[in-house]
Structures are given as C-alpha cells and as structure tokens.
mmCIF file of C-alpha atoms and ligand atoms in Angstrom:
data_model
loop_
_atom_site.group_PDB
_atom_site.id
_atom_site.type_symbol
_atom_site.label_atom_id
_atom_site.label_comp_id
_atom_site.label_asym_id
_atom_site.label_seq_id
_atom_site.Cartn_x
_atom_site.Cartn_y
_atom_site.Cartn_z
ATOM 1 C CA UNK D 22 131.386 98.697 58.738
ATOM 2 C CA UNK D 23 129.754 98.087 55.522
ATOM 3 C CA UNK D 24 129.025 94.458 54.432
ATOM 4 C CA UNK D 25 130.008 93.990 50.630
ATOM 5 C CA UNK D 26 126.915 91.777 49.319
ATOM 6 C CA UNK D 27 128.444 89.735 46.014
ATOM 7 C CA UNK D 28 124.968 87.777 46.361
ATOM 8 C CA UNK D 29 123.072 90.944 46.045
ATOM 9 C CA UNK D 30 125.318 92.551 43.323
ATOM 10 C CA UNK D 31 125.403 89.596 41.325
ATOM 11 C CA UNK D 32 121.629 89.253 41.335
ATOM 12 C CA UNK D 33 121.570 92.558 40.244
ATOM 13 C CA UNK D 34 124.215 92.310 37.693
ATOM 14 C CA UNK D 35 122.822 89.565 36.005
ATOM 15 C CA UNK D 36 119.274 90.908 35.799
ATOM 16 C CA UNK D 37 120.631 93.843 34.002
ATOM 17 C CA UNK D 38 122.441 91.455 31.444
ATOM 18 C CA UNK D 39 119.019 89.876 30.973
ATOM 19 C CA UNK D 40 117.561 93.138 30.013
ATOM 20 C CA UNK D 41 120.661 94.194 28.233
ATOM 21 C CA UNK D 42 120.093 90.629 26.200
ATOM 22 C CA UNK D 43 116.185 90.866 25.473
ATOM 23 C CA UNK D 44 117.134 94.079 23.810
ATOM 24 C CA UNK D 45 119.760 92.847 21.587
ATOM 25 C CA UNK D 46 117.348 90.134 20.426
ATOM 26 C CA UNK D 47 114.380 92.591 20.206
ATOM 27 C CA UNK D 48 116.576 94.270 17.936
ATOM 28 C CA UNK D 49 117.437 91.226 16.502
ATOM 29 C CA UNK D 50 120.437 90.368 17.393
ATOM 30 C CA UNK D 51 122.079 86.907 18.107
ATOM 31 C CA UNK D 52 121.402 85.288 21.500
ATOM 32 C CA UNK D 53 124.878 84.886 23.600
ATOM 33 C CA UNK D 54 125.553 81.560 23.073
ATOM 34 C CA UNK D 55 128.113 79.548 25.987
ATOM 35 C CA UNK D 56 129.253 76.313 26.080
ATOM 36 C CA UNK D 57 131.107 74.716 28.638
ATOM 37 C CA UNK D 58 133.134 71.751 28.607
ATOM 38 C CA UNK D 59 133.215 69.091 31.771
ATOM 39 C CA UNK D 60 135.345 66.178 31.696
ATOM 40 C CA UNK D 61 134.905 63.685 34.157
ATOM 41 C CA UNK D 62 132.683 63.597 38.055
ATOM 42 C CA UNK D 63 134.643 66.286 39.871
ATOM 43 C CA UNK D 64 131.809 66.960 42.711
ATOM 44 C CA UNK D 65 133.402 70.383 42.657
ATOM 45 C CA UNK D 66 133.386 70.777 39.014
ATOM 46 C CA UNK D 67 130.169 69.735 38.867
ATOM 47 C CA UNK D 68 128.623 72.086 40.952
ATOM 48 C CA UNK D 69 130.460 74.951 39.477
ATOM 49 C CA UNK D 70 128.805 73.963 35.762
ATOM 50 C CA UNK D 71 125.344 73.406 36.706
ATOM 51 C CA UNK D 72 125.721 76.891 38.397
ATOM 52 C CA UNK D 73 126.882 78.154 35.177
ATOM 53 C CA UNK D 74 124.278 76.547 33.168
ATOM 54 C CA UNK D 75 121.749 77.994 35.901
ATOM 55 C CA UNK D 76 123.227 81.935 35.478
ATOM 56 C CA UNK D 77 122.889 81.645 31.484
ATOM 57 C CA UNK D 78 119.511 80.879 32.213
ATOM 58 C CA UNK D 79 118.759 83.642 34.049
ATOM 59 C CA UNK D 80 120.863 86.100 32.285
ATOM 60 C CA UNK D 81 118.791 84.661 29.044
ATOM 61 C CA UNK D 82 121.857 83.204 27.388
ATOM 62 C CA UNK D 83 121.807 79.949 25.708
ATOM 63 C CA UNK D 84 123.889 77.039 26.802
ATOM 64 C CA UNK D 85 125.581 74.141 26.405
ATOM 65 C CA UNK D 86 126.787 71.534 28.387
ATOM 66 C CA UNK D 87 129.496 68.706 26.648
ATOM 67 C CA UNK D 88 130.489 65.695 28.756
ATOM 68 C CA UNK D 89 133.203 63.110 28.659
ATOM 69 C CA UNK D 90 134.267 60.407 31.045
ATOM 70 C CA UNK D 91 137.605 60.860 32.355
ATOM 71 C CA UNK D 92 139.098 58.568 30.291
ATOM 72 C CA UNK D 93 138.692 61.007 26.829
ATOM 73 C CA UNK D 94 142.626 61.564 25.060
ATOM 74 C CA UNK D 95 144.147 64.761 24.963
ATOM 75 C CA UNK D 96 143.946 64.206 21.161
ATOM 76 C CA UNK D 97 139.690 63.644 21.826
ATOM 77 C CA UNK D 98 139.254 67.441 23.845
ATOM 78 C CA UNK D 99 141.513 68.996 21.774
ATOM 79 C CA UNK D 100 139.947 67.901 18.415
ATOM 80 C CA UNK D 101 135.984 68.824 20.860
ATOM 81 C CA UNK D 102 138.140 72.538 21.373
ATOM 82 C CA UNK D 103 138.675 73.070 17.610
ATOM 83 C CA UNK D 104 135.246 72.083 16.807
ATOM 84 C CA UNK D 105 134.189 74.937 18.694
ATOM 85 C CA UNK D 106 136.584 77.601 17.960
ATOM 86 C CA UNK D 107 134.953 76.742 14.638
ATOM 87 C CA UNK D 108 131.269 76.729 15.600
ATOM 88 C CA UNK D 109 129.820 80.431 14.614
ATOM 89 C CA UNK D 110 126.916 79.610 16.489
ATOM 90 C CA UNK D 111 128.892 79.448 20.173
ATOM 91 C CA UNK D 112 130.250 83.220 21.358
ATOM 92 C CA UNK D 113 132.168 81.718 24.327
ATOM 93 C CA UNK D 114 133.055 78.420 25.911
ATOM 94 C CA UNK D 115 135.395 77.312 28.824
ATOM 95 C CA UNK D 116 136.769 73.632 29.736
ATOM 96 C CA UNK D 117 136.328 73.330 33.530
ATOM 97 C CA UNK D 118 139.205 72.488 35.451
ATOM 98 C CA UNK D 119 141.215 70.529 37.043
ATOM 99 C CA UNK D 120 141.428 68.168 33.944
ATOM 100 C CA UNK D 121 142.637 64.723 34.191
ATOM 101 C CA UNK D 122 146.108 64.223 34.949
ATOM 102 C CA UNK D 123 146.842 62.780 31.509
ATOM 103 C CA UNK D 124 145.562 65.396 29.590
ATOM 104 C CA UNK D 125 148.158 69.166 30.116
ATOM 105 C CA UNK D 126 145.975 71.918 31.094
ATOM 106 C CA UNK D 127 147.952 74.210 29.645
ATOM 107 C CA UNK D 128 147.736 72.732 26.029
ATOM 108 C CA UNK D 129 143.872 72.989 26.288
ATOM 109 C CA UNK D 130 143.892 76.575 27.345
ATOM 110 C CA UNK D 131 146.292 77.762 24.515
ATOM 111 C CA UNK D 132 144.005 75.233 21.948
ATOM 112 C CA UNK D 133 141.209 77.780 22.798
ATOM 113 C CA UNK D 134 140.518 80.723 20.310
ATOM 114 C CA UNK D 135 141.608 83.716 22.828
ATOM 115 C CA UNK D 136 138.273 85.494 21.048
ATOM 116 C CA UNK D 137 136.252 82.533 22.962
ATOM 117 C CA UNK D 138 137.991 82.661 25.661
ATOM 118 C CA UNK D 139 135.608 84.004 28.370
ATOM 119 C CA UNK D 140 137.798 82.349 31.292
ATOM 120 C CA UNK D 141 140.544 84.633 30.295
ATOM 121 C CA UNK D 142 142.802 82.266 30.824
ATOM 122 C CA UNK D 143 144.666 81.902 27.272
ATOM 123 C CA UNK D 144 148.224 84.102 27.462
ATOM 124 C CA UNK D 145 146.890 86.570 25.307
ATOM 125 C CA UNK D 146 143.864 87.804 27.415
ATOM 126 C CA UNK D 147 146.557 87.437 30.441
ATOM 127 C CA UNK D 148 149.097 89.235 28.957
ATOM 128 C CA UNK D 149 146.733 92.257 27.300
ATOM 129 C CA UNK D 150 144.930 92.655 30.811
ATOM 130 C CA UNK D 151 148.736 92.904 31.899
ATOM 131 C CA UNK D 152 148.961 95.873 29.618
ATOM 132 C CA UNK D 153 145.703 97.218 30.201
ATOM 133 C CA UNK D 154 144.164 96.098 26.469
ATOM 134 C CA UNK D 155 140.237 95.455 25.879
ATOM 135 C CA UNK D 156 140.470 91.348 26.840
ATOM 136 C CA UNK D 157 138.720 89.042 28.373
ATOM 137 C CA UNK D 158 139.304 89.060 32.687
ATOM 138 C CA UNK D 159 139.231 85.642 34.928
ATOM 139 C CA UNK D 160 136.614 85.531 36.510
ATOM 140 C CA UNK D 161 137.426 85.817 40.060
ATOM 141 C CA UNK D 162 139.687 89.424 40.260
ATOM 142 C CA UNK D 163 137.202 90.952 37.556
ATOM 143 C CA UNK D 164 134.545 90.141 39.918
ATOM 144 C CA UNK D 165 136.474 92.087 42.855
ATOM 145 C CA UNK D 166 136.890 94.429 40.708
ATOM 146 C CA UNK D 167 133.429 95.069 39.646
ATOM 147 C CA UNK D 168 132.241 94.608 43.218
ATOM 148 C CA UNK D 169 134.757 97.682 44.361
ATOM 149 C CA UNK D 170 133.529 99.735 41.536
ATOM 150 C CA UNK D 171 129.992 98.981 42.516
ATOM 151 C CA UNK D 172 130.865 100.174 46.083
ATOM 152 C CA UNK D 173 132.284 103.421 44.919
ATOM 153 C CA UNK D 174 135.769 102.181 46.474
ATOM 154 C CA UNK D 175 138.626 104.191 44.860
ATOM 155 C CA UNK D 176 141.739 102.092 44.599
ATOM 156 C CA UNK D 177 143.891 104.996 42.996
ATOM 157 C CA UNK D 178 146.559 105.888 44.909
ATOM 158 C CA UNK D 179 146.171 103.810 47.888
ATOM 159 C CA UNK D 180 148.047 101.129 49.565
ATOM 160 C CA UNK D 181 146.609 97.580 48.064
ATOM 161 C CA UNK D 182 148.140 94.703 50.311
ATOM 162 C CA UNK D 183 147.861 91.458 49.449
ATOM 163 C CA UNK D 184 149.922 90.343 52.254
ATOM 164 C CA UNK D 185 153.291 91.022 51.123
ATOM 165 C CA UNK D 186 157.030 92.510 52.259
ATOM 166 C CA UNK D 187 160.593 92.619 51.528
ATOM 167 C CA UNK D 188 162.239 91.466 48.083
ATOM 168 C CA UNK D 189 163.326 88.211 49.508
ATOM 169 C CA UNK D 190 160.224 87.030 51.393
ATOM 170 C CA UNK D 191 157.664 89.429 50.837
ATOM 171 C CA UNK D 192 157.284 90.131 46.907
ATOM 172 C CA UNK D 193 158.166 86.352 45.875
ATOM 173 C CA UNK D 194 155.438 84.762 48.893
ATOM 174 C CA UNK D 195 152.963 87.220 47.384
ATOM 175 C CA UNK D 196 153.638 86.131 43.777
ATOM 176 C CA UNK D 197 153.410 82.242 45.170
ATOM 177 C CA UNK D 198 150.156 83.741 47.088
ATOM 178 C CA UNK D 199 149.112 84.800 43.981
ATOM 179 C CA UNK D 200 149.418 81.162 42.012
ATOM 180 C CA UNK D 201 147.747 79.300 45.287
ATOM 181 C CA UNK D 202 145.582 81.632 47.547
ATOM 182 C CA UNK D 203 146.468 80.796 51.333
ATOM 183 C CA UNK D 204 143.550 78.678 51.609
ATOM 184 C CA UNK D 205 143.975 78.740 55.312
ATOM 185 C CA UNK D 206 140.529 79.210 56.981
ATOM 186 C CA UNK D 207 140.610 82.360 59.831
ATOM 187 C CA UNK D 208 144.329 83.074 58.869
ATOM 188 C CA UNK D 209 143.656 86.760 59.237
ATOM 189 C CA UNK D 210 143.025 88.234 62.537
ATOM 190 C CA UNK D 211 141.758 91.236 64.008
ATOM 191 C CA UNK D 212 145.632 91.930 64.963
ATOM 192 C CA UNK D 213 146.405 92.204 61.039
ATOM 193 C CA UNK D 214 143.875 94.647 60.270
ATOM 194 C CA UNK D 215 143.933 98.405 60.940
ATOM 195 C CA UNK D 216 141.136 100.282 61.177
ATOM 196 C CA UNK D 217 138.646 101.688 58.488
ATOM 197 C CA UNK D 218 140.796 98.656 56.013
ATOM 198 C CA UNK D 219 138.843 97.641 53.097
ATOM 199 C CA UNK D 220 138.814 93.898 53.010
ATOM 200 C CA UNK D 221 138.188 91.230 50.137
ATOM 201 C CA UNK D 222 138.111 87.729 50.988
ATOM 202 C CA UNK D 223 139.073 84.986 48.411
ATOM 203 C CA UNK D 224 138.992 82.190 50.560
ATOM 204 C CA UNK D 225 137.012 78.971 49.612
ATOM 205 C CA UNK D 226 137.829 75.920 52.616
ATOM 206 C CA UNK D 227 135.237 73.494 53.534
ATOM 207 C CA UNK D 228 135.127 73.238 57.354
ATOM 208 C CA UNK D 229 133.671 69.923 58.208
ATOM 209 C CA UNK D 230 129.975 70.869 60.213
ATOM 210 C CA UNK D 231 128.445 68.009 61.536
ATOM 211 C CA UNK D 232 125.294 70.433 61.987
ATOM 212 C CA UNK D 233 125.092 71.563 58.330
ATOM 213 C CA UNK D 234 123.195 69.199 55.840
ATOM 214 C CA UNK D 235 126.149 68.416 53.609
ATOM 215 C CA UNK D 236 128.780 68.147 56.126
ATOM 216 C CA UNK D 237 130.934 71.427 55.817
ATOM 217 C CA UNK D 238 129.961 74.922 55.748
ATOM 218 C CA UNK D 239 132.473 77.311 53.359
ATOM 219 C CA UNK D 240 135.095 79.713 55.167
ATOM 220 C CA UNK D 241 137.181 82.574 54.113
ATOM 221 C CA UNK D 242 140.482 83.643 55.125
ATOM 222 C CA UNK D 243 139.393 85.640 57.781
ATOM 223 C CA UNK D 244 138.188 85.837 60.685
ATOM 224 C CA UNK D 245 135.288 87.314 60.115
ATOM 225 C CA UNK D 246 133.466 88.173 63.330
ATOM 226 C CA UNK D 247 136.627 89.935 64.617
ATOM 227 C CA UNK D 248 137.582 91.769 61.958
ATOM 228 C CA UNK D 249 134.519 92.677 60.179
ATOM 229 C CA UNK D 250 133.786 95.264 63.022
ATOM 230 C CA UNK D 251 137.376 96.973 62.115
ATOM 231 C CA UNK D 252 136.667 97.324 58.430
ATOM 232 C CA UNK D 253 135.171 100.141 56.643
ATOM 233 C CA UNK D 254 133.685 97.157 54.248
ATOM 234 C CA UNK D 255 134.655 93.337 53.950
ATOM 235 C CA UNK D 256 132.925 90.692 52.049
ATOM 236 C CA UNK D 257 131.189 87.415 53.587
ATOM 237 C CA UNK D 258 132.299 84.229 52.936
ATOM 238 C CA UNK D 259 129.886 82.457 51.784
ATOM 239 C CA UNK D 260 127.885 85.191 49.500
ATOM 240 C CA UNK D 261 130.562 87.880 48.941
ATOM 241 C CA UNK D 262 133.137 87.203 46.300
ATOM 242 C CA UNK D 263 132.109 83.743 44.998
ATOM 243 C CA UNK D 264 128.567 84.688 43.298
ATOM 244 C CA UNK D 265 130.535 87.440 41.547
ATOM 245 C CA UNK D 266 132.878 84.982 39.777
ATOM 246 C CA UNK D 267 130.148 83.299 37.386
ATOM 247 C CA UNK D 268 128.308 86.668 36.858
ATOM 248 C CA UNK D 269 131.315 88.163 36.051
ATOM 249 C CA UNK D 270 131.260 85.097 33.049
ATOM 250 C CA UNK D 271 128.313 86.252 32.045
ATOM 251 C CA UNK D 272 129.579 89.680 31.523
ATOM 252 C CA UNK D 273 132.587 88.244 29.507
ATOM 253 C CA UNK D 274 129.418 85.873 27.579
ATOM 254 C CA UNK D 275 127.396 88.412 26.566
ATOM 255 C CA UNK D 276 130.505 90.749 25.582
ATOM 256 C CA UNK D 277 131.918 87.552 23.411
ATOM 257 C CA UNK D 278 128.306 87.824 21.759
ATOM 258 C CA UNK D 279 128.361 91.365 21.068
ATOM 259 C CA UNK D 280 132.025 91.118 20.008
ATOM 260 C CA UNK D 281 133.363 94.022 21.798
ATOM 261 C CA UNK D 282 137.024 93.020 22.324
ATOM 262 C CA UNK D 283 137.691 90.783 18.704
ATOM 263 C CA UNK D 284 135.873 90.897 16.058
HETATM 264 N N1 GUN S 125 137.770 75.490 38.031
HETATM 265 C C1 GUN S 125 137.620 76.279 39.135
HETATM 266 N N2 GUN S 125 137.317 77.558 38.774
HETATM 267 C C2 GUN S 125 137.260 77.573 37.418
HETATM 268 C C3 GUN S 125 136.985 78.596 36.450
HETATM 269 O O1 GUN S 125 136.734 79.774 36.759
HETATM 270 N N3 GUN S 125 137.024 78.197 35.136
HETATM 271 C C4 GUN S 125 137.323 76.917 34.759
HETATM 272 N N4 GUN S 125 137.341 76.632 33.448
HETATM 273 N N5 GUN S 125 137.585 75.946 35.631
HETATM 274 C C5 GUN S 125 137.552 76.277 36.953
#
C-alpha cells in the first residue's frame, strides 16, 4: 500500500508555481494577482481564506482580502463583484461560501466574469470542463486529479466507482452523492474494498476529541486503518486531498495571470 501524500504534493506544487512566478516577473511579467471575497465570521470560512491568503504568499502571488459584515445587500456584493470583473489589476478572485441566507449564491457566482473565475464554479467553466474545453476546474476534483497524475495512476479504461448501482438507486444516489458528499465519518469498510483498489477520500467531519487542542480531530469517509492495508494507494484524511484543493487555486491563479484559457 502506497500512502498518497496531498501535504507533500502540494508543498511541492506550490514551490514550483513560486519558481514558475519569479520567472514571469524576472521577465517582467505581471505578478498573479487574487482576491478573495469573505462575507461575514464563518469560523470555517475563515480558516479556509487565511489559508488562501497564506498559499499566495508562498506561491509569490499577491493578494487581497475584502470583508463585509453579514449584513451587506445582495445589491452591495454584487456591485463589490463588478468592481472587480473590472479591476485589470486582479487575475482571479472567488467569494467564499456559504453566503448569507439573504443574499442567492447562485446570482453571485453567475455575476462573476467566468475569465476570473478561478473557483470554477460559474456554468461556463462547469459546462466546458463537461466538454473537455481549456476552463477553469473546482478546486477539489482538479486536485484529485492532479494528485492521480502525480502518482502515475492511469484512470483510462478502468472501473471508477464512486459508490454507485442500478438506474433507480444507484446512478441518481451517486448524482445526489455527487451534490452532498456522504459526509459520514468511517462509512467505508474494509468489507467494501477489494484488493489492490485505489482509494480517494473526500471526507471532511469533525469528530469531537476531547484530547486534541481544539476539540475535534478531521475524519474521512473511511476507515482508514482497515482499509488502507487493502489498497494499492489511499489518501489520509487529514493531509491527503484537502491541501490539494487551495494549491490547485493557485494553479487556476497563476493560469488566470498568464491568461491561458481567455484572453
Ligand atoms: N467554501 C468551501 N469551499 C469553498 C471553495 O472552494 N470556494 C469558495 N468560494 N467557497 C468555499
């Protein structure tokens, strides 16, 4: 068994965009520029942007960080979108979610120019990835994908499951699986699992540890220390798929700032 090490790879990753970028400027080229927009306390959301903020630094990006209280209009972030759809200066931005539940998601993501859009969550970057078009890929299967690729795991031709079956159960739970990932620490059990299987976790829960320092420690959807010694490789949770997510938006930030996909 093989560990797959997303801490390790997106280290890695991240120092070569940091070359890759000192380059560009020796050459004098623009700095990748992201901005990301946080509305409101989320402790979640919080974490996730000051982690963001932290991987531009280290990828030498430049950053910024917008606030509002939870109170701003949906007239207020849309007007704070436009402005920097318009702003030259800014190569990518994202507006972390979950929003407040006054203000529709959806009308936010579809506000953003899909050029900017390093989340790749506006329908156009969904719908040309569907197609297989240069666009800009969320952040959390591009990461699984890049950590496969880095692994030298071929996917062509093989059996992918993502826990699926018949027409009337199987295919529409895995399309519901798809919108909300099980989320079910340990769900997956040595029993599930054949041998040599090649296994990706996605799973985020927080357990509640009385022994850890802030109260939970993070846990995947499987059970790790039984099935790990099954698989041929199989990510950690924590430090396999989750450090890949914001280095894969650095990849998408310094491709906004070299305009690869849209000019
Ligand atoms: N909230 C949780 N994950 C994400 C993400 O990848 N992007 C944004 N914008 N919000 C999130």
């Amino acid at each position: 068994m093989q560990l797959i090490d997303g801490k390790a790879t997106a280290t890695a990753i991240k120092a070569e965009i940091a070359e890759e970028v000192k380059a560009i400027m020796a050459k004098g080229g623009k700095q990748p520029h992201l901005a990301a927009v946080l509305v409101g306390h989320d402790g979640g959301s919080e974490t996730y942007v000051k982690n963001k903020v932290l991987a531009c630094e280290a990828c030498g990006f430049k950053s910024t960080l917008i606030r509002y209280e939870d109170d701003i209009t949906e007239e207020e972030l849309l007007a704070c979108v436009d402005k920097l759809n318009k702003d030259d200066d800014v190569d990518g931005f994202i507006v972390q979610l979950p929003l407040p539940k006054h203000i529709d998601e959806q009308k936010i993501i579809e506000a953003i120019d899909y050029r900017k859009d390093v989340d790749g969550f506006h329908p156009i970057n969904v719908g040309r990835m569907a197609i297989g078009l240069p666009c800009f890929i969320s952040a959390t299967p591009l990461g699984i994908i890049t950590l496969l690729k880095r692994y030298g795991i071929e996917t062509s031709g093989k059996k992918c499951v993502i826990l699926g079956r018949s027409n009337i159960v199987g295919k529409p739970m895995a399309q519901l699986m798809m919108q909300k990932p099980i989320g079910s620490p340990e769900f997956v059990t040595a029993d599930m699992v054949k041998d040599g299987a090649v296994i990706v976790d996605v799973g985020t829960t927080r357990v509640p540890d009385a022994t850890r320092k802030n109260g939970f420690r993070l846990t995947g959807d499987v059970k790790f220390d039984e099935v790990a010694p099954k698989c041929s490789f199989i990510t950690p949770v924590p430090g396999g798929v989750g450090p890949m997510t914001i280095c894969s938006l650095m990849k998408n930030t310094l491709a906004a700032g070299k305009k690869e996909y849209y000019k």
